[in-house]
PDB file of C-alpha atoms (C1' of nucleotides) in Angstrom:
ATOM      1  CA  MET A   1      18.391  -8.697 -14.204  1.00 85.00           C
ATOM      2  CA  THR A   2      15.724  -6.329 -13.122  1.00 95.00           C
ATOM      3  CA  LEU A   3      12.255  -6.771 -14.669  1.00 98.00           C
ATOM      4  CA  PRO A   4      11.647  -4.696 -17.872  1.00 98.00           C
ATOM      5  CA  LYS A   5       8.852  -2.171 -18.140  1.00 97.00           C
ATOM      6  CA  SER A   6       7.016  -4.559 -20.496  1.00 98.00           C
ATOM      7  CA  PHE A   7       6.458  -6.956 -17.554  1.00 98.00           C
ATOM      8  CA  PHE A   8       3.911  -4.446 -16.240  1.00 98.00           C
ATOM      9  CA  ASP A   9       2.135  -3.828 -19.584  1.00 98.00           C
ATOM     10  CA  ARG A  10      -0.328  -6.701 -18.976  1.00 98.00           C
ATOM     11  CA  PRO A  11      -3.610  -7.153 -17.159  1.00 98.00           C
ATOM     12  CA  VAL A  12      -3.033  -6.108 -13.550  1.00 98.00           C
ATOM     13  CA  ALA A  13      -4.158  -9.389 -11.900  1.00 98.00           C
ATOM     14  CA  GLU A  14      -1.738 -11.288 -14.032  1.00 98.00           C
ATOM     15  CA  VAL A  15       1.097  -9.053 -13.119  1.00 98.00           C
ATOM     16  CA  ALA A  16       0.212  -9.216  -9.403  1.00 98.00           C
ATOM     17  CA  ARG A  17       0.280 -12.964  -9.410  1.00 98.00           C
ATOM     18  CA  ASP A  18       3.653 -13.050 -11.187  1.00 98.00           C
ATOM     19  CA  LEU A  19       5.163 -10.599  -8.676  1.00 98.00           C
ATOM     20  CA  ILE A  20       4.891 -13.144  -5.789  1.00 98.00           C
ATOM     21  CA  GLY A  21       8.405 -14.310  -5.144  1.00 98.00           C
ATOM     22  CA  VAL A  22      10.008 -11.468  -7.132  1.00 98.00           C
ATOM     23  CA  THR A  23      12.695  -9.751  -5.012  1.00 98.00           C
ATOM     24  CA  LEU A  24      12.100  -5.993  -4.494  1.00 98.00           C
ATOM     25  CA  LEU A  25      15.120  -3.947  -3.481  1.00 98.00           C
ATOM     26  CA  VAL A  26      15.272  -0.213  -2.835  1.00 98.00           C
ATOM     27  CA  GLU A  27      18.899   0.933  -2.543  1.00 97.00           C
ATOM     28  CA  GLY A  28      19.722  -2.751  -1.967  1.00 97.00           C
ATOM     29  CA  ILE A  29      17.283  -3.170   0.915  1.00 97.00           C
ATOM     30  CA  GLY A  30      14.324  -5.602   0.657  1.00 98.00           C
ATOM     31  CA  GLY A  31      13.536  -9.249  -0.235  1.00 98.00           C
ATOM     32  CA  PRO A  32      11.013 -11.399  -2.107  1.00 98.00           C
ATOM     33  CA  MET A  33       7.443 -10.119  -2.146  1.00 98.00           C
ATOM     34  CA  VAL A  34       4.933 -12.397  -0.463  1.00 98.00           C
ATOM     35  CA  GLU A  35       1.711 -10.364  -0.593  1.00 98.00           C
ATOM     36  CA  VAL A  36       0.350  -7.936  -3.222  1.00 98.00           C
ATOM     37  CA  GLU A  37      -3.066  -6.614  -4.327  1.00 98.00           C
ATOM     38  CA  ALA A  38      -4.336  -5.604  -7.819  1.00 98.00           C
ATOM     39  CA  TYR A  39      -6.519  -2.537  -8.561  1.00 97.00           C
ATOM     40  CA  ASP A  40      -7.853  -1.413 -11.846  1.00 97.00           C
ATOM     41  CA  GLN A  41     -10.008   1.533 -13.134  1.00 96.00           C
ATOM     42  CA  ALA A  42     -13.261  -0.466 -13.296  1.00 95.00           C
ATOM     43  CA  ASP A  43     -12.843  -1.300  -9.559  1.00 95.00           C
ATOM     44  CA  PRO A  44     -14.661   0.944  -7.066  1.00 94.00           C
ATOM     45  CA  ALA A  45     -11.919   0.210  -4.462  1.00 95.00           C
ATOM     46  CA  SER A  46      -9.232   1.716  -6.716  1.00 96.00           C
ATOM     47  CA  HIS A  47      -7.901   5.245  -6.456  1.00 97.00           C
ATOM     48  CA  SER A  48      -8.212   5.429 -10.201  1.00 97.00           C
ATOM     49  CA  PHE A  49     -11.921   4.561 -10.292  1.00 96.00           C
ATOM     50  CA  LYS A  50     -13.107   8.189 -10.691  1.00 94.00           C
ATOM     51  CA  GLY A  51     -10.425   9.074 -13.253  1.00 95.00           C
ATOM     52  CA  PRO A  52      -7.126  10.961 -12.972  1.00 95.00           C
ATOM     53  CA  THR A  53      -6.558  13.362 -10.032  1.00 94.00           C
ATOM     54  CA  LEU A  54      -3.491  15.151  -8.672  1.00 92.00           C
ATOM     55  CA  ARG A  55      -2.752  12.240  -6.280  1.00 95.00           C
ATOM     56  CA  ASN A  56      -3.240   9.283  -8.663  1.00 96.00           C
ATOM     57  CA  GLY A  57      -1.613  10.811 -11.698  1.00 96.00           C
ATOM     58  CA  ALA A  58       1.103   8.220 -11.797  1.00 97.00           C
ATOM     59  CA  MET A  59      -1.536   5.462 -12.219  1.00 97.00           C
ATOM     60  CA  PHE A  60      -2.395   6.914 -15.618  1.00 97.00           C
ATOM     61  CA  GLY A  61       1.259   7.249 -16.740  1.00 96.00           C
ATOM     62  CA  PRO A  62       3.274   4.613 -18.483  1.00 97.00           C
ATOM     63  CA  PRO A  63       3.594   1.065 -17.045  1.00 98.00           C
ATOM     64  CA  GLY A  64       6.566   0.101 -15.030  1.00 98.00           C
ATOM     65  CA  HIS A  65       6.733   3.182 -12.739  1.00 98.00           C
ATOM     66  CA  ALA A  66       6.066   3.622  -9.035  1.00 98.00           C
ATOM     67  CA  TYR A  67       2.892   5.139  -7.577  1.00 98.00           C
ATOM     68  CA  VAL A  68       3.397   6.286  -3.947  1.00 97.00           C
ATOM     69  CA  TYR A  69       0.693   7.832  -1.783  1.00 97.00           C
ATOM     70  CA  LYS A  70       0.128   8.680   1.893  1.00 96.00           C
ATOM     71  CA  ILE A  71      -2.637   6.980   3.800  1.00 96.00           C
ATOM     72  CA  TYR A  72      -4.254   8.235   7.035  1.00 95.00           C
ATOM     73  CA  GLY A  73      -1.813  11.104   7.037  1.00 94.00           C
ATOM     74  CA  ILE A  74       0.832   8.773   8.395  1.00 95.00           C
ATOM     75  CA  HIS A  75       1.972   5.888   6.226  1.00 96.00           C
ATOM     76  CA  TRP A  76       3.280   5.558   2.723  1.00 97.00           C
ATOM     77  CA  CYS A  77       2.070   2.870   0.336  1.00 97.00           C
ATOM     78  CA  LEU A  78       4.085   1.602  -2.697  1.00 98.00           C
ATOM     79  CA  ASN A  79       2.411   0.531  -5.946  1.00 98.00           C
ATOM     80  CA  PHE A  80       3.674  -0.678  -9.297  1.00 98.00           C
ATOM     81  CA  VAL A  81       1.825   0.976 -12.264  1.00 98.00           C
ATOM     82  CA  CYS A  82       0.568  -1.448 -14.954  1.00 98.00           C
ATOM     83  CA  GLN A  83      -1.739  -0.637 -17.800  1.00 97.00           C
ATOM     84  CA  PRO A  84      -3.428   2.772 -17.576  1.00 96.00           C
ATOM     85  CA  GLY A  85      -5.521   3.189 -14.377  1.00 96.00           C
ATOM     86  CA  SER A  86      -4.254  -0.047 -12.874  1.00 97.00           C
ATOM     87  CA  ALA A  87      -1.571  -0.808 -10.302  1.00 98.00           C
ATOM     88  CA  VAL A  88      -0.294  -3.441  -7.883  1.00 98.00           C
ATOM     89  CA  LEU A  89      -0.042  -2.534  -4.172  1.00 98.00           C
ATOM     90  CA  VAL A  90       2.957  -4.139  -2.513  1.00 98.00           C
ATOM     91  CA  ARG A  91       1.710  -5.217   0.954  1.00 98.00           C
ATOM     92  CA  ALA A  92       4.434  -7.522   2.363  1.00 98.00           C
ATOM     93  CA  LEU A  93       7.819  -9.029   1.690  1.00 98.00           C
ATOM     94  CA  GLU A  94      10.190 -11.450   3.373  1.00 98.00           C
ATOM     95  CA  PRO A  95      13.035  -9.334   4.854  1.00 97.00           C
ATOM     96  CA  ARG A  96      16.224 -10.740   3.480  1.00 97.00           C
ATOM     97  CA  HIS A  97      18.634  -7.917   2.442  1.00 98.00           C
ATOM     98  CA  GLY A  98      19.652  -5.096   4.713  1.00 97.00           C
ATOM     99  CA  LEU A  99      18.035  -6.429   7.878  1.00 97.00           C
ATOM    100  CA  GLU A 100      20.065  -4.254  10.200  1.00 96.00           C
ATOM    101  CA  LEU A 101      18.996  -1.023   8.410  1.00 96.00           C
ATOM    102  CA  MET A 102      15.360  -2.166   8.292  1.00 97.00           C
ATOM    103  CA  GLN A 103      15.332  -2.856  12.038  1.00 96.00           C
ATOM    104  CA  GLU A 104      16.887   0.569  12.628  1.00 95.00           C
ATOM    105  CA  ARG A 105      14.221   2.305  10.580  1.00 96.00           C
ATOM    106  CA  ARG A 106      11.392   0.239  12.178  1.00 96.00           C
ATOM    107  CA  GLY A 107      12.579   0.522  15.741  1.00 91.00           C
ATOM    108  CA  GLY A 108      14.399  -2.719  16.456  1.00 84.00           C
ATOM    109  CA  LEU A 109      11.457  -5.096  15.851  1.00 89.00           C
ATOM    110  CA  GLY A 110      11.582  -8.781  15.053  1.00 92.00           C
ATOM    111  CA  GLU A 111      11.823  -9.939  11.440  1.00 95.00           C
ATOM    112  CA  ARG A 112       8.110 -10.715  11.251  1.00 95.00           C
ATOM    113  CA  GLN A 113       7.180  -7.183  11.903  1.00 95.00           C
ATOM    114  CA  LEU A 114       9.575  -5.379   9.527  1.00 97.00           C
ATOM    115  CA  CYS A 115       7.675  -5.570   6.211  1.00 97.00           C
ATOM    116  CA  SER A 116       4.311  -7.293   7.086  1.00 97.00           C
ATOM    117  CA  GLY A 117       2.094  -4.511   5.813  1.00 97.00           C
ATOM    118  CA  PRO A 118       2.153  -1.738   3.143  1.00 98.00           C
ATOM    119  CA  GLY A 119       3.111   1.043   5.571  1.00 97.00           C
ATOM    120  CA  LYS A 120       5.673  -1.053   7.429  1.00 97.00           C
ATOM    121  CA  LEU A 121       7.300  -2.119   4.196  1.00 98.00           C
ATOM    122  CA  CYS A 122       7.621   1.505   3.020  1.00 98.00           C
ATOM    123  CA  GLN A 123       9.191   2.478   6.376  1.00 97.00           C
ATOM    124  CA  ALA A 124      11.623  -0.458   6.324  1.00 97.00           C
ATOM    125  CA  LEU A 125      12.734   0.200   2.708  1.00 98.00           C
ATOM    126  CA  GLY A 126      12.805   4.007   3.004  1.00 97.00           C
ATOM    127  CA  VAL A 127      10.112   4.596   0.392  1.00 97.00           C
ATOM    128  CA  ASP A 128       8.316   7.986   0.398  1.00 96.00           C
ATOM    129  CA  ILE A 129       6.675  10.484  -1.927  1.00 96.00           C
ATOM    130  CA  GLY A 130      10.085  11.159  -3.505  1.00 96.00           C
ATOM    131  CA  HIS A 131       9.807   7.775  -5.193  1.00 97.00           C
ATOM    132  CA  ASN A 132       6.439   8.615  -6.822  1.00 97.00           C
ATOM    133  CA  GLY A 133       6.696   8.289 -10.566  1.00 96.00           C
ATOM    134  CA  LEU A 134      10.192   6.835 -10.690  1.00 97.00           C
ATOM    135  CA  PRO A 135      10.806   4.065 -13.209  1.00 97.00           C
ATOM    136  CA  LEU A 136      11.067   0.496 -11.778  1.00 98.00           C
ATOM    137  CA  ASP A 137      13.766  -0.673 -14.057  1.00 98.00           C
ATOM    138  CA  ALA A 138      16.355   1.794 -12.751  1.00 97.00           C
ATOM    139  CA  LEU A 139      18.017   2.476  -9.479  1.00 97.00           C
ATOM    140  CA  PRO A 140      17.171   2.847  -6.578  1.00 97.00           C
ATOM    141  CA  PHE A 141      14.679   0.082  -7.556  1.00 98.00           C
ATOM    142  CA  GLU A 142      15.697  -3.449  -8.470  1.00 98.00           C
ATOM    143  CA  LEU A 143      13.153  -6.235  -9.255  1.00 98.00           C
ATOM    144  CA  LEU A 144      14.820  -9.636  -9.427  1.00 98.00           C
ATOM    145  CA  PRO A 145      12.769 -12.639 -10.765  1.00 98.00           C
ATOM    146  CA  ALA A 146      12.180 -15.640  -8.490  1.00 96.00           C
ATOM    147  CA  SER A 147      14.421 -18.581  -9.082  1.00 94.00           C
ATOM    148  CA  GLU A 148      11.716 -21.179  -8.203  1.00 94.00           C
ATOM    149  CA  SER A 149       8.005 -21.414  -9.055  1.00 96.00           C
ATOM    150  CA  GLN A 150       5.746 -20.026  -6.369  1.00 97.00           C
ATOM    151  CA  ASP A 151       2.754 -21.442  -4.485  1.00 98.00           C
ATOM    152  CA  VAL A 152       0.337 -18.577  -4.874  1.00 98.00           C
ATOM    153  CA  ALA A 153      -3.026 -18.280  -3.111  1.00 97.00           C
ATOM    154  CA  THR A 154      -5.708 -15.602  -3.575  1.00 97.00           C
ATOM    155  CA  GLY A 155      -8.325 -13.991  -1.339  1.00 96.00           C
ATOM    156  CA  PRO A 156     -10.235 -10.829  -0.694  1.00 95.00           C
ATOM    157  CA  ARG A 157      -8.348  -7.592  -0.429  1.00 96.00           C
ATOM    158  CA  ILE A 158      -7.644  -6.051   2.933  1.00 96.00           C
ATOM    159  CA  GLY A 159      -8.984  -2.750   4.309  1.00 94.00           C
ATOM    160  CA  ILE A 160     -11.396  -1.824   1.526  1.00 93.00           C
ATOM    161  CA  THR A 161     -15.121  -1.159   1.822  1.00 90.00           C
ATOM    162  CA  LYS A 162     -16.022  -1.337  -1.915  1.00 91.00           C
ATOM    163  CA  GLY A 163     -15.194  -4.013  -4.504  1.00 92.00           C
ATOM    164  CA  VAL A 164     -14.788  -6.539  -1.698  1.00 92.00           C
ATOM    165  CA  GLU A 165     -16.021  -9.349  -4.013  1.00 93.00           C
ATOM    166  CA  THR A 166     -12.991  -9.159  -6.217  1.00 95.00           C
ATOM    167  CA  PRO A 167     -10.350 -11.625  -4.910  1.00 96.00           C
ATOM    168  CA  TRP A 168      -7.360  -9.750  -6.040  1.00 97.00           C
ATOM    169  CA  ARG A 169      -5.103 -10.332  -2.960  1.00 97.00           C
ATOM    170  CA  PHE A 170      -2.264 -12.629  -3.954  1.00 98.00           C
ATOM    171  CA  VAL A 171       0.003 -14.224  -1.298  1.00 98.00           C
ATOM    172  CA  ARG A 172       2.715 -16.899  -1.138  1.00 97.00           C
ATOM    173  CA  ARG A 173       0.878 -19.698   0.573  1.00 96.00           C
ATOM    174  CA  GLY A 174       1.909 -20.290   4.117  1.00 94.00           C
ATOM    175  CA  SER A 175       4.385 -17.439   4.340  1.00 97.00           C
ATOM    176  CA  PRO A 176       4.970 -16.253   7.935  1.00 96.00           C
ATOM    177  CA  PHE A 177       5.606 -12.722   6.687  1.00 97.00           C
ATOM    178  CA  LEU A 178       2.044 -11.762   5.518  1.00 97.00           C
ATOM    179  CA  SER A 179       0.244  -8.692   6.865  1.00 96.00           C
ATOM    180  CA  LYS A 180      -2.539 -11.161   7.857  1.00 95.00           C
ATOM    181  CA  PRO A 181      -3.118 -14.857   7.332  1.00 93.00           C
ATOM    182  CA  LEU A 182      -5.091 -15.647   4.222  1.00 90.00           C
ATOM    183  CA  SER A 183      -8.041 -16.822   6.441  1.00 75.00           C
TER     184      SER A 183
ATOM    185  C1'  DA B   1     -13.840  27.588   2.009  1.00 53.29           C
ATOM    186  C1'  DG B   2     -14.909  23.732   4.892  1.00 53.29           C
ATOM    187  C1'  DG B   3     -15.668  19.054   6.102  1.00 53.29           C
ATOM    188  C1'  DA B   4     -15.398  14.003   5.494  1.00 53.29           C
ATOM    189  C1'  DT B   5     -12.320  10.277   4.576  1.00 53.29           C
ATOM    190  C1'  DG B   6      -8.729   6.666   3.865  1.00 53.29           C
ATOM    191  C1'  DA B   7      -5.545   0.203  -0.276  1.00 53.29           C
ATOM    192  C1'  DT B   8      -2.853   1.461   8.127  1.00 53.29           C
ATOM    193  C1'  DT B   9      -0.497   0.852  12.380  1.00 53.29           C
ATOM    194  C1'  DG B  10       0.239   0.359  17.198  1.00 53.29           C
ATOM    195  C1'  DC B  11      -1.191   1.087  21.705  1.00 53.29           C
ATOM    196  C1'  DC B  12      -4.921   0.417  25.180  1.00 53.29           C
ATOM    197  C1'  DT B  13      -8.316  -2.373  27.735  1.00 53.29           C
TER     198       DT B  13
ATOM    199  C1'  DG C   1     -11.423  -6.273  20.056  1.00 53.29           C
ATOM    200  C1'  DG C   2     -11.570  -1.090  20.056  1.00 53.29           C
ATOM    201  C1'  DC C   3      -9.853   3.230  18.736  1.00 53.29           C
ATOM    202  C1'  DA C   4      -6.763   7.362  18.198  1.00 53.29           C
ATOM    203  C1'  DA C   5      -3.119   9.426  15.272  1.00 53.29           C
ATOM    204  C1'  DT C   6      -2.744  12.821  11.459  1.00 53.29           C
ATOM    205  C1'  DC C   7      -3.182  15.270   6.907  1.00 53.29           C
ATOM    206  C1'  DA C   8      -3.308  15.653   1.810  1.00 53.29           C
ATOM    207  C1'  DT C   9      -6.779  14.963  -1.273  1.00 53.29           C
ATOM    208  C1'  DC C  10     -11.286  15.218  -2.963  1.00 53.29           C
ATOM    209  C1'  DC C  11     -16.031  16.444  -2.881  1.00 53.29           C
ATOM    210  C1'  DT C  12     -19.758  19.550  -1.821  1.00 53.29           C
ATOM    211  C1'  DC C  13     -21.637  24.086  -0.658  1.00 53.29           C
TER     212       DC C  13
END
DNA sequence: AGGATGATTGCCT
DNA sequence: GGCAATCATCCTC
């Protein structure tokens, strides 16, 4: 069964860690997540740091919904809203379901390059602003718990200039599908 | 009303 | 390793 909204109504770093290994499907396309990052309102790197705005509105809505935004005018990024002002950015997953469609959307690339980054993942899964605010416990989303315990490692988040000291990047240790090695 | 900027990616040297 | 692409949002005047 797909994860209930209550799964997200917890401290964001805890949710982020527990999401490693959880299978994310959008219209049946996706696979187990191997890299996520946590952001909360006290965090200067977070979109929610300065309070609600038009863009980040979903981050202040109820837990268990999607927050989608466009970055650099080009790429979409998918987040899972947790407690108010906090969310988990989905950065990479292991392509397992719907490989053919993912490759078509991404331009016929190898498996390693299909979902190894937040923008790539959204392109491969067909996520865009139309998904902003949608509940995560209903179609087109499915979130299926991992069947085995996961070897999770943490490190500094990618691509931020503030809040760099908060080690809220969570990865499946040794996964070949990360956006970057842990370092 | 105008300008700086970004939780990125891919192409070029 | 360096940098351009591309634009809605947000902040300042």
